[in-house]
CSV table of C-alpha atoms and ligand atoms in Angstrom, one decimal:
chain,number,residue,atom,x,y,z
A,1,UNK,CA,-41.3,35.6,-33.9
A,2,UNK,CA,-39.5,32.1,-34.3
A,3,UNK,CA,-36.1,32.5,-36.1
A,4,UNK,CA,-35.2,30.8,-39.5
A,5,UNK,CA,-34.4,27.3,-38.8
A,6,UNK,CA,-30.6,26.4,-40.3
A,7,UNK,CA,-29.8,24.4,-37.7
A,8,UNK,CA,-30.7,21.1,-38.8
A,9,UNK,CA,-27.7,19.1,-38.7
A,10,UNK,CA,-27.7,19.6,-35.1
A,11,UNK,CA,-31.5,17.7,-34.9
A,12,UNK,CA,-34.4,18.4,-36.5
A,13,UNK,CA,-38.0,18.2,-35.8
A,14,UNK,CA,-40.5,15.6,-35.0
A,15,UNK,CA,-42.2,15.1,-38.7
A,16,UNK,CA,-45.8,15.7,-37.7
A,17,UNK,CA,-47.0,12.3,-39.3
A,18,UNK,CA,-44.1,10.8,-36.9
A,19,UNK,CA,-44.9,12.5,-33.6
A,20,UNK,CA,-49.2,12.0,-34.5
A,21,UNK,CA,-48.7,7.7,-34.6
A,22,UNK,CA,-46.0,8.5,-31.5
A,23,UNK,CA,-48.7,9.7,-29.7
A,24,UNK,CA,-50.3,6.8,-30.0
A,25,UNK,CA,-48.1,4.1,-28.0
A,26,UNK,CA,-48.0,5.8,-24.6
A,27,UNK,CA,-51.9,6.3,-22.9
A,28,UNK,CA,-54.6,4.0,-21.4
A,29,UNK,CA,-56.2,4.7,-24.6
A,30,UNK,CA,-53.2,3.0,-27.0
A,31,UNK,CA,-50.8,0.3,-26.9
A,32,UNK,CA,-48.4,1.1,-24.0
A,33,UNK,CA,-48.0,-2.4,-23.0
A,34,UNK,CA,-44.5,-3.7,-22.4
A,35,UNK,CA,-42.7,-5.1,-26.1
A,36,UNK,CA,-41.6,-8.0,-23.8
A,37,UNK,CA,-44.0,-9.0,-21.8
A,38,UNK,CA,-45.7,-12.2,-23.3
A,39,UNK,CA,-48.3,-13.4,-21.9
A,40,UNK,CA,-50.9,-10.7,-22.3
A,41,UNK,CA,-51.9,-8.8,-26.0
A,42,UNK,CA,-50.5,-5.3,-25.0
A,43,UNK,CA,-47.4,-6.4,-24.9
A,44,UNK,CA,-47.3,-8.5,-28.4
A,45,UNK,CA,-49.4,-6.0,-29.9
A,46,UNK,CA,-46.6,-3.2,-28.8
A,47,UNK,CA,-44.0,-6.3,-29.5
A,48,UNK,CA,-45.5,-6.3,-33.4
A,49,UNK,CA,-44.8,-2.4,-33.8
A,50,UNK,CA,-41.0,-2.6,-32.4
A,51,UNK,CA,-40.3,-4.8,-35.1
A,52,UNK,CA,-41.9,-3.2,-37.5
A,53,UNK,CA,-40.2,-0.3,-36.9
A,54,UNK,CA,-37.3,-3.0,-36.8
A,55,UNK,CA,-38.0,-3.3,-40.7
A,56,UNK,CA,-38.0,0.0,-41.4
A,57,UNK,CA,-35.4,1.0,-39.9
A,58,UNK,CA,-33.1,-2.2,-41.8
A,59,UNK,CA,-34.5,-1.8,-45.4
A,60,UNK,CA,-33.6,1.7,-44.7
A,61,UNK,CA,-29.7,1.1,-44.9
A,62,UNK,CA,-30.2,-2.3,-46.9
A,63,UNK,CA,-29.5,-4.9,-43.8
A,64,UNK,CA,-31.9,-7.5,-41.8
A,65,UNK,CA,-34.0,-6.2,-39.1
A,66,UNK,CA,-32.0,-9.2,-36.8
A,67,UNK,CA,-29.0,-6.7,-37.8
A,68,UNK,CA,-30.5,-3.8,-35.4
A,69,UNK,CA,-29.6,-3.4,-32.3
A,70,UNK,CA,-31.6,-0.3,-30.4
A,71,UNK,CA,-29.7,2.3,-28.7
A,72,UNK,CA,-31.0,5.6,-26.9
A,73,UNK,CA,-28.7,7.1,-30.1
A,74,UNK,CA,-25.5,7.5,-32.1
A,75,UNK,CA,-23.8,8.3,-28.8
A,76,UNK,CA,-24.7,5.2,-27.1
A,77,UNK,CA,-24.0,3.1,-30.3
A,78,UNK,CA,-20.5,4.8,-30.8
A,79,UNK,CA,-19.6,4.0,-26.9
A,80,UNK,CA,-20.8,0.5,-28.3
A,81,UNK,CA,-19.3,-0.1,-31.0
A,82,UNK,CA,-16.4,0.9,-30.4
A,83,UNK,CA,-15.8,-0.7,-26.2
A,84,UNK,CA,-17.8,-3.3,-27.5
A,85,UNK,CA,-15.3,-4.3,-29.8
A,86,UNK,CA,-12.2,-3.2,-27.5
A,87,UNK,CA,-13.8,-5.7,-24.8
A,88,UNK,CA,-12.8,-8.5,-27.1
A,89,UNK,CA,-8.9,-7.9,-26.9
A,90,UNK,CA,-6.4,-7.7,-23.9
A,91,UNK,CA,-5.4,-3.4,-24.6
A,92,UNK,CA,-2.0,-4.6,-26.5
A,93,UNK,CA,-3.7,-6.8,-28.4
A,94,UNK,CA,-5.7,-4.9,-30.2
A,95,UNK,CA,-5.2,-0.8,-32.3
A,96,UNK,CA,-7.9,1.1,-33.5
A,97,UNK,CA,-7.7,3.5,-36.6
A,98,UNK,CA,-10.1,6.6,-36.4
A,99,UNK,CA,-10.3,9.5,-38.2
A,100,UNK,CA,-9.6,13.1,-36.6
A,101,UNK,CA,-12.7,14.2,-37.9
A,102,UNK,CA,-15.2,11.9,-35.9
A,103,UNK,CA,-18.0,13.2,-33.5
A,104,UNK,CA,-16.9,13.2,-30.4
A,105,UNK,CA,-19.3,10.4,-29.5
A,106,UNK,CA,-16.5,8.3,-31.1
A,107,UNK,CA,-13.4,10.6,-30.0
A,108,UNK,CA,-14.0,10.5,-26.5
A,109,UNK,CA,-14.1,6.5,-26.8
A,110,UNK,CA,-11.4,6.0,-28.6
A,111,UNK,CA,-9.4,8.1,-26.0
A,112,UNK,CA,-10.7,6.6,-23.2
A,113,UNK,CA,-9.8,3.3,-24.6
A,114,UNK,CA,-6.4,4.6,-25.1
A,115,UNK,CA,-6.4,5.3,-21.4
A,116,UNK,CA,-6.4,2.1,-20.9
A,117,UNK,CA,-3.5,0.7,-22.8
A,118,UNK,CA,-5.6,0.1,-26.6
A,119,UNK,CA,-3.3,1.4,-29.7
A,120,UNK,CA,-4.8,4.1,-31.0
A,121,UNK,CA,-4.1,6.2,-34.0
A,122,UNK,CA,-6.2,8.8,-34.7
A,123,UNK,CA,-5.6,10.1,-38.9
A,124,UNK,CA,-6.0,13.1,-40.6
A,125,UNK,CA,-7.7,14.3,-43.0
A,126,UNK,CA,-6.8,16.1,-46.5
A,127,UNK,CA,-7.5,20.0,-47.0
A,128,UNK,CA,-11.0,19.0,-48.0
A,129,UNK,CA,-11.8,17.7,-44.5
A,130,UNK,CA,-11.7,14.0,-46.5
A,131,UNK,CA,-10.4,11.1,-44.9
A,132,UNK,CA,-8.7,9.2,-47.4
A,133,UNK,CA,-8.3,5.4,-47.8
A,134,UNK,CA,-4.7,5.5,-48.3
A,135,UNK,CA,-4.5,7.8,-44.9
A,136,UNK,CA,-5.9,4.9,-43.2
A,137,UNK,CA,-3.7,2.3,-44.7
A,138,UNK,CA,-0.4,4.2,-44.2
A,139,UNK,CA,-1.9,4.3,-40.1
A,140,UNK,CA,-2.2,0.4,-40.4
A,141,UNK,CA,-0.5,-2.0,-37.5
A,142,UNK,CA,-0.3,-5.7,-37.2
A,143,UNK,CA,-3.0,-5.6,-34.5
A,144,UNK,CA,-5.5,-3.4,-36.2
A,145,UNK,CA,-8.7,-4.9,-35.1
A,146,UNK,CA,-10.9,-1.7,-35.4
A,147,UNK,CA,-11.6,0.9,-37.4
A,148,UNK,CA,-13.9,3.7,-37.1
A,149,UNK,CA,-14.5,6.7,-39.9
A,150,UNK,CA,-17.8,8.3,-40.4
A,151,UNK,CA,-20.2,8.4,-43.1
A,152,UNK,CA,-20.5,12.4,-43.2
A,153,UNK,CA,-18.9,14.3,-41.4
A,154,UNK,CA,-21.3,16.8,-39.3
A,155,UNK,CA,-20.1,20.4,-39.3
A,156,UNK,CA,-19.1,20.1,-42.7
A,157,UNK,CA,-21.0,17.2,-44.4
A,158,UNK,CA,-18.1,16.4,-45.9
A,159,UNK,CA,-18.3,12.9,-47.3
A,160,UNK,CA,-15.5,9.8,-46.4
A,161,UNK,CA,-14.2,7.3,-48.7
A,162,UNK,CA,-16.5,4.7,-46.5
A,163,UNK,CA,-17.1,1.8,-49.6
A,164,UNK,CA,-13.1,1.8,-50.0
A,165,UNK,CA,-12.2,2.1,-46.2
A,166,UNK,CA,-14.8,-0.9,-45.7
A,167,UNK,CA,-12.9,-2.7,-48.9
A,168,UNK,CA,-9.6,-2.1,-46.7
A,169,UNK,CA,-10.9,-3.2,-43.6
A,170,UNK,CA,-12.3,-6.6,-45.1
A,171,UNK,CA,-9.2,-7.6,-47.3
A,172,UNK,CA,-7.5,-6.8,-43.9
A,173,UNK,CA,-9.8,-8.9,-41.5
A,174,UNK,CA,-10.6,-5.7,-39.5
A,175,UNK,CA,-13.8,-5.2,-37.8
A,176,UNK,CA,-15.1,-1.3,-39.8
A,177,UNK,CA,-17.5,1.0,-38.0
A,178,UNK,CA,-19.0,3.6,-39.3
A,179,UNK,CA,-20.9,6.4,-37.5
A,180,UNK,CA,-23.6,7.1,-40.0
A,181,UNK,CA,-26.1,9.8,-38.1
A,182,UNK,CA,-25.0,12.6,-41.1
A,183,UNK,CA,-25.9,10.2,-43.3
A,184,UNK,CA,-28.7,8.9,-42.7
A,185,UNK,CA,-32.1,10.8,-43.9
A,186,UNK,CA,-29.5,13.0,-45.9
A,187,UNK,CA,-27.2,10.3,-48.7
A,188,UNK,CA,-28.0,6.7,-49.7
A,189,UNK,CA,-26.5,4.2,-46.8
A,190,UNK,CA,-26.3,0.8,-47.7
A,191,UNK,CA,-23.9,-1.7,-44.7
A,192,UNK,CA,-23.2,-4.0,-47.7
A,193,UNK,CA,-22.0,-1.6,-50.7
A,194,UNK,CA,-20.1,0.2,-47.9
A,195,UNK,CA,-18.8,-3.3,-46.1
A,196,UNK,CA,-19.3,-2.2,-42.2
A,197,UNK,CA,-19.7,-4.5,-39.8
A,198,UNK,CA,-21.0,-1.8,-37.1
A,199,UNK,CA,-22.8,1.4,-38.0
A,200,UNK,CA,-24.8,4.1,-35.7
A,201,UNK,CA,-27.7,5.9,-36.4
A,202,UNK,CA,-29.5,8.4,-34.4
A,203,UNK,CA,-33.0,9.6,-34.8
A,204,UNK,CA,-33.2,13.0,-33.8
A,205,UNK,CA,-31.4,13.8,-37.5
A,206,UNK,CA,-34.1,12.3,-39.9
A,207,UNK,CA,-37.2,13.6,-38.3
A,208,UNK,CA,-37.3,11.5,-36.0
A,209,UNK,CA,-37.4,11.9,-32.0
A,210,UNK,CA,-34.4,12.8,-29.4
A,211,UNK,CA,-33.6,10.1,-27.0
A,212,UNK,CA,-33.4,7.1,-29.4
A,213,UNK,CA,-30.7,5.5,-32.0
A,214,UNK,CA,-29.9,2.1,-33.6
A,215,UNK,CA,-26.1,-0.1,-34.2
A,216,UNK,CA,-26.3,-2.3,-37.0
A,217,UNK,CA,-23.9,-5.2,-35.9
A,218,UNK,CA,-23.5,-6.7,-39.3
A,219,UNK,CA,-25.0,-10.9,-38.7
A,220,UNK,CA,-22.6,-13.0,-40.7
A,221,UNK,CA,-19.7,-11.5,-39.4
A,222,UNK,CA,-17.6,-13.6,-36.6
A,223,UNK,CA,-17.9,-10.0,-34.3
A,224,UNK,CA,-18.9,-11.1,-30.6
A,225,UNK,CA,-20.0,-7.9,-29.6
A,226,UNK,CA,-19.7,-6.9,-25.6
A,227,UNK,CA,-22.4,-5.2,-23.9
A,228,UNK,CA,-22.1,-2.2,-22.3
A,229,UNK,CA,-25.1,-2.1,-20.3
A,230,UNK,CA,-26.4,-5.6,-18.9
A,231,UNK,CA,-29.9,-6.2,-17.5
A,232,UNK,CA,-33.0,-8.2,-18.3
A,233,UNK,CA,-30.9,-9.0,-21.8
A,234,UNK,CA,-33.1,-7.5,-24.4
A,235,UNK,CA,-31.4,-6.7,-27.8
A,236,UNK,CA,-29.7,-10.4,-28.2
A,237,UNK,CA,-28.0,-9.8,-24.9
A,238,UNK,CA,-25.9,-6.7,-26.7
A,239,UNK,CA,-28.5,-4.1,-24.9
A,240,UNK,CA,-30.2,-4.4,-22.2
A,241,UNK,CA,-33.6,-2.1,-21.4
A,242,UNK,CA,-37.2,-2.0,-21.5
A,243,UNK,CA,-37.8,-1.0,-25.0
A,244,UNK,CA,-39.4,2.8,-25.9
A,245,UNK,CA,-42.3,1.8,-28.1
A,246,UNK,CA,-43.2,5.7,-28.6
A,247,UNK,CA,-39.6,6.4,-29.9
A,248,UNK,CA,-38.9,3.3,-31.6
A,249,UNK,CA,-42.2,3.9,-33.8
A,250,UNK,CA,-41.2,7.3,-34.4
A,251,UNK,CA,-37.4,5.8,-35.5
A,252,UNK,CA,-38.8,3.5,-37.4
A,253,UNK,CA,-41.8,5.9,-39.3
A,254,UNK,CA,-39.2,8.0,-39.8
A,255,UNK,CA,-37.3,5.8,-42.2
A,256,UNK,CA,-40.1,4.7,-44.1
A,257,UNK,CA,-40.5,8.6,-45.2
A,258,UNK,CA,-36.9,8.8,-45.7
A,259,UNK,CA,-36.9,6.0,-47.7
A,260,UNK,CA,-40.3,6.7,-49.9
A,261,UNK,CA,-39.3,10.6,-50.0
A,262,UNK,CA,-35.4,10.9,-50.0
A,263,UNK,CA,-34.3,11.3,-53.8
A,264,UNK,CA,-37.1,14.1,-54.0
A,265,UNK,CA,-35.7,15.7,-51.0
A,266,UNK,CA,-32.4,15.7,-51.5
A,267,UNK,CA,-32.6,17.3,-55.0
A,268,UNK,CA,-34.9,20.0,-53.4
A,269,UNK,CA,-32.8,20.8,-50.5
A,270,UNK,CA,-29.5,20.6,-52.4
A,271,UNK,CA,-30.7,23.2,-54.9
A,272,UNK,CA,-31.6,25.8,-51.8
A,273,UNK,CA,-27.6,25.6,-50.5
A,274,UNK,CA,-26.8,26.1,-53.7
A,275,UNK,CA,-29.1,29.2,-53.7
A,276,UNK,CA,-27.9,30.1,-50.3
A,277,UNK,CA,-24.5,30.0,-51.5
A,278,UNK,CA,-24.8,32.1,-54.4
A,279,UNK,CA,-26.6,34.7,-53.1
A,280,UNK,CA,-23.6,35.5,-50.3
A,281,UNK,CA,-20.2,34.0,-52.8
A,282,UNK,CA,-19.6,37.7,-54.0
A,283,UNK,CA,-19.3,39.1,-50.4
A,284,UNK,CA,-15.7,37.6,-51.6
A,285,UNK,CA,-13.4,36.7,-49.3
A,286,UNK,CA,-15.4,33.8,-47.8
A,287,UNK,CA,-15.2,29.8,-49.0
A,288,UNK,CA,-17.3,26.9,-48.5
A,289,UNK,CA,-15.2,24.7,-46.4
A,290,UNK,CA,-15.1,21.6,-47.5
A,291,UNK,CA,-15.7,23.3,-51.4
A,292,UNK,CA,-13.7,21.1,-53.2
A,293,UNK,CA,-15.2,17.3,-52.7
A,294,UNK,CA,-19.0,15.7,-52.4
A,295,UNK,CA,-20.8,16.5,-49.1
A,296,UNK,CA,-24.9,15.8,-48.1
A,297,UNK,CA,-27.1,18.2,-50.0
A,298,UNK,CA,-28.2,20.7,-46.8
A,299,UNK,CA,-24.7,21.1,-45.6
A,300,UNK,CA,-22.9,24.9,-46.2
A,301,UNK,CA,-19.6,25.5,-43.8
A,302,UNK,CA,-19.0,29.3,-44.6
A,303,UNK,CA,-15.3,30.7,-43.7
A,304,UNK,CA,-16.5,34.8,-44.0
A,305,UNK,CA,-13.0,36.5,-43.7
A,306,UNK,CA,-12.3,39.5,-41.8
A,307,UNK,CA,-15.2,38.8,-39.4
A,308,UNK,CA,-15.8,37.0,-35.9
A,309,UNK,CA,-18.3,34.0,-36.8
A,310,UNK,CA,-19.4,35.2,-33.0
A,311,UNK,CA,-20.3,38.3,-33.9
A,312,UNK,CA,-21.5,37.2,-37.2
A,313,UNK,CA,-24.4,34.7,-35.5
A,314,UNK,CA,-25.1,37.6,-32.7
A,315,UNK,CA,-26.1,39.9,-35.9
A,316,UNK,CA,-28.2,37.2,-37.5
A,317,UNK,CA,-29.6,36.5,-34.4
A,318,UNK,CA,-32.9,36.0,-36.8
A,319,UNK,CA,-31.2,32.8,-38.3
A,320,UNK,CA,-30.3,29.7,-36.2
A,321,UNK,CA,-27.3,28.6,-37.2
A,322,UNK,CA,-24.0,26.8,-35.5
A,323,UNK,CA,-20.3,28.3,-35.8
A,324,UNK,CA,-16.7,27.1,-36.1
A,325,UNK,CA,-16.4,27.4,-32.7
A,326,UNK,CA,-17.6,25.1,-29.7
A,327,UNK,CA,-17.6,27.2,-26.1
A,328,UNK,CA,-15.7,24.6,-23.6
A,329,UNK,CA,-15.7,25.4,-19.9
A,330,UNK,CA,-13.1,28.1,-19.9
A,331,UNK,CA,-13.3,29.5,-23.6
A,332,UNK,CA,-13.8,29.9,-27.1
A,333,UNK,CA,-12.0,26.8,-28.9
A,334,UNK,CA,-12.0,26.7,-32.4
A,335,UNK,CA,-13.5,23.7,-34.1
A,336,UNK,CA,-11.3,20.9,-34.3
A,337,UNK,CA,-12.8,19.6,-37.6
A,338,UNK,CA,-12.1,23.0,-39.0
A,339,UNK,CA,-8.5,23.0,-37.4
A,340,UNK,CA,-8.0,19.5,-38.8
A,341,UNK,CA,-8.9,21.0,-42.3
A,342,UNK,CA,-6.0,24.0,-41.6
A,343,UNK,CA,-8.0,26.5,-40.9
A,344,UNK,CA,-6.3,29.0,-38.9
A,345,UNK,CA,-8.1,30.3,-35.4
A,346,UNK,CA,-9.5,33.4,-36.9
A,347,UNK,CA,-10.5,31.6,-40.3
A,348,UNK,CA,-12.3,28.9,-37.7
A,349,UNK,CA,-13.8,31.2,-35.7
A,350,UNK,CA,-15.1,33.1,-38.8
A,351,UNK,CA,-17.2,30.0,-39.5
A,352,UNK,CA,-20.5,29.8,-40.1
A,353,UNK,CA,-22.5,25.8,-40.3
A,354,UNK,CA,-25.9,26.8,-42.8
A,355,UNK,CA,-27.7,23.2,-42.3
A,356,UNK,CA,-30.6,23.2,-44.5
A,357,UNK,CA,-33.9,20.5,-44.2
A,358,UNK,CA,-37.3,19.2,-44.8
A,359,UNK,CA,-39.5,22.5,-44.2
A,360,UNK,CA,-36.6,24.5,-45.8
A,361,UNK,CA,-38.5,27.2,-48.1
A,362,UNK,CA,-37.0,29.9,-51.0
A,363,UNK,CA,-38.3,32.4,-49.1
A,364,UNK,CA,-36.6,31.6,-45.7
A,365,UNK,CA,-33.3,31.2,-48.1
A,366,UNK,CA,-34.1,34.4,-49.6
A,367,UNK,CA,-34.6,36.5,-45.8
A,368,UNK,CA,-31.8,34.8,-44.6
A,369,UNK,CA,-29.0,36.0,-47.8
A,370,UNK,CA,-30.5,39.3,-47.5
A,371,UNK,CA,-29.9,39.2,-43.5
A,372,UNK,CA,-26.3,37.8,-43.9
A,373,UNK,CA,-25.3,40.0,-46.3
A,374,UNK,CA,-26.4,43.7,-44.8
A,375,UNK,CA,-24.3,41.8,-41.2
A,376,UNK,CA,-21.3,40.5,-43.0
A,377,UNK,CA,-20.9,43.6,-44.7
A,378,UNK,CA,-21.8,46.0,-41.7
A,379,UNK,CA,-19.1,44.2,-39.9
A,380,UNK,CA,-16.7,44.4,-41.9
A,381,UNK,CA,-17.0,48.2,-42.1
A,382,UNK,CA,-16.5,48.1,-38.3
A,383,UNK,CA,-13.3,46.4,-38.2
A,384,UNK,CA,-11.9,48.6,-40.9
A,385,UNK,CA,-12.8,51.7,-39.1
A,386,UNK,CA,-11.7,50.7,-36.2
A,387,UNK,CA,-8.0,49.1,-37.4
B,401,PLP,C1,-25.5,13.8,-33.6
B,401,PLP,C2,-24.4,12.9,-33.5
B,401,PLP,C3,-24.0,12.3,-33.1
B,401,PLP,C4,-24.9,12.2,-31.7
B,401,PLP,O1,-26.4,11.3,-31.6
B,401,PLP,P1,-27.3,11.3,-30.3
B,401,PLP,O2,-28.3,10.4,-31.4
B,401,PLP,O3,-27.5,12.6,-30.5
B,401,PLP,O4,-26.4,10.7,-29.7
B,401,PLP,C5,-22.6,11.6,-33.7
B,401,PLP,N1,-22.3,11.4,-34.4
B,401,PLP,C6,-22.6,12.3,-35.4
B,401,PLP,C7,-22.1,12.0,-36.5
B,401,PLP,C8,-23.6,13.2,-35.3
B,401,PLP,O5,-24.5,13.9,-36.1
């Protein structure tokens, strides 16, 4: 039996409507041409499909299609954004601000640049996991060139005040990058409302395929984004490599579905998430990480007192979820996001992330509630007998 999938923040299945259309761009009887082939029909058809997808992704975020650079995913988009800005400056002339709760795909490039001598300030969140405008302002230095703060956190779903941070960056003339991998498909995203210069997107977080993403780059900005992958000069020189037509058709169709269905879907998923919480809240000694602030509709990150997250996850084998821990090569480390919010190691280890999505049903939620209640009660009983 397949487990009940409550890990939509890790990845989503490809929507059937999307997969069906993707398949038509792969095989001999489909449009398998190279979108860069200008001399024959198969190339033109592929290019048309890629440009239609570019329009669909641009539309979803309030952008112009000429502002979309295709990448292999949000990890590459984030790398291109940070390194592509930094390469315009000598290290001593460039200070970067990032949030402590960013995905590793922002933190690691930031630390890589710091290793080369670039200035770096990592801004701490408040106890709800929010990177405030005030905290970014306090981190500012005379040579701050780039601020990177995510729209929605992948572990907690907590939303950052990106419009406010965007306004601050505009006022002080710095570039603003937003990792929106957890926001696109879950909340409305508008590059103009947020005044972003660069924004990262990942296909597989909103029912598109893995291995494809985009970086929005504002056309009217004077930023000269420096390519990190050199080759045939695709994507106006910013990202070389033959375009993967089927992947791009996939992310484009996934974007169109989100545009048409987001409002209704967010409400439905939010109600299921609230039902899940209502069904376990009275277990006691339990809290929502980031519970005091706005979050994406599908996220529920819960700290269960008196239980170990790994043990709880093992006991919940019929539900696919994530723990508040990360396995490094040597040990199980508590989540740095939860730690930055002030949770103890124990509370972080006792946390689980439930993330609901398009195919979650009421029935699944009720089954999960039942399993969680049983498992938590049993584990707490064991612990009290042992002590
Ligand atoms: C998933 C995710 C990424 C990485 O995206 P990929 O497309 O898998 O490379 C980056 N940032 C956030 C916030 C994510 O959730």
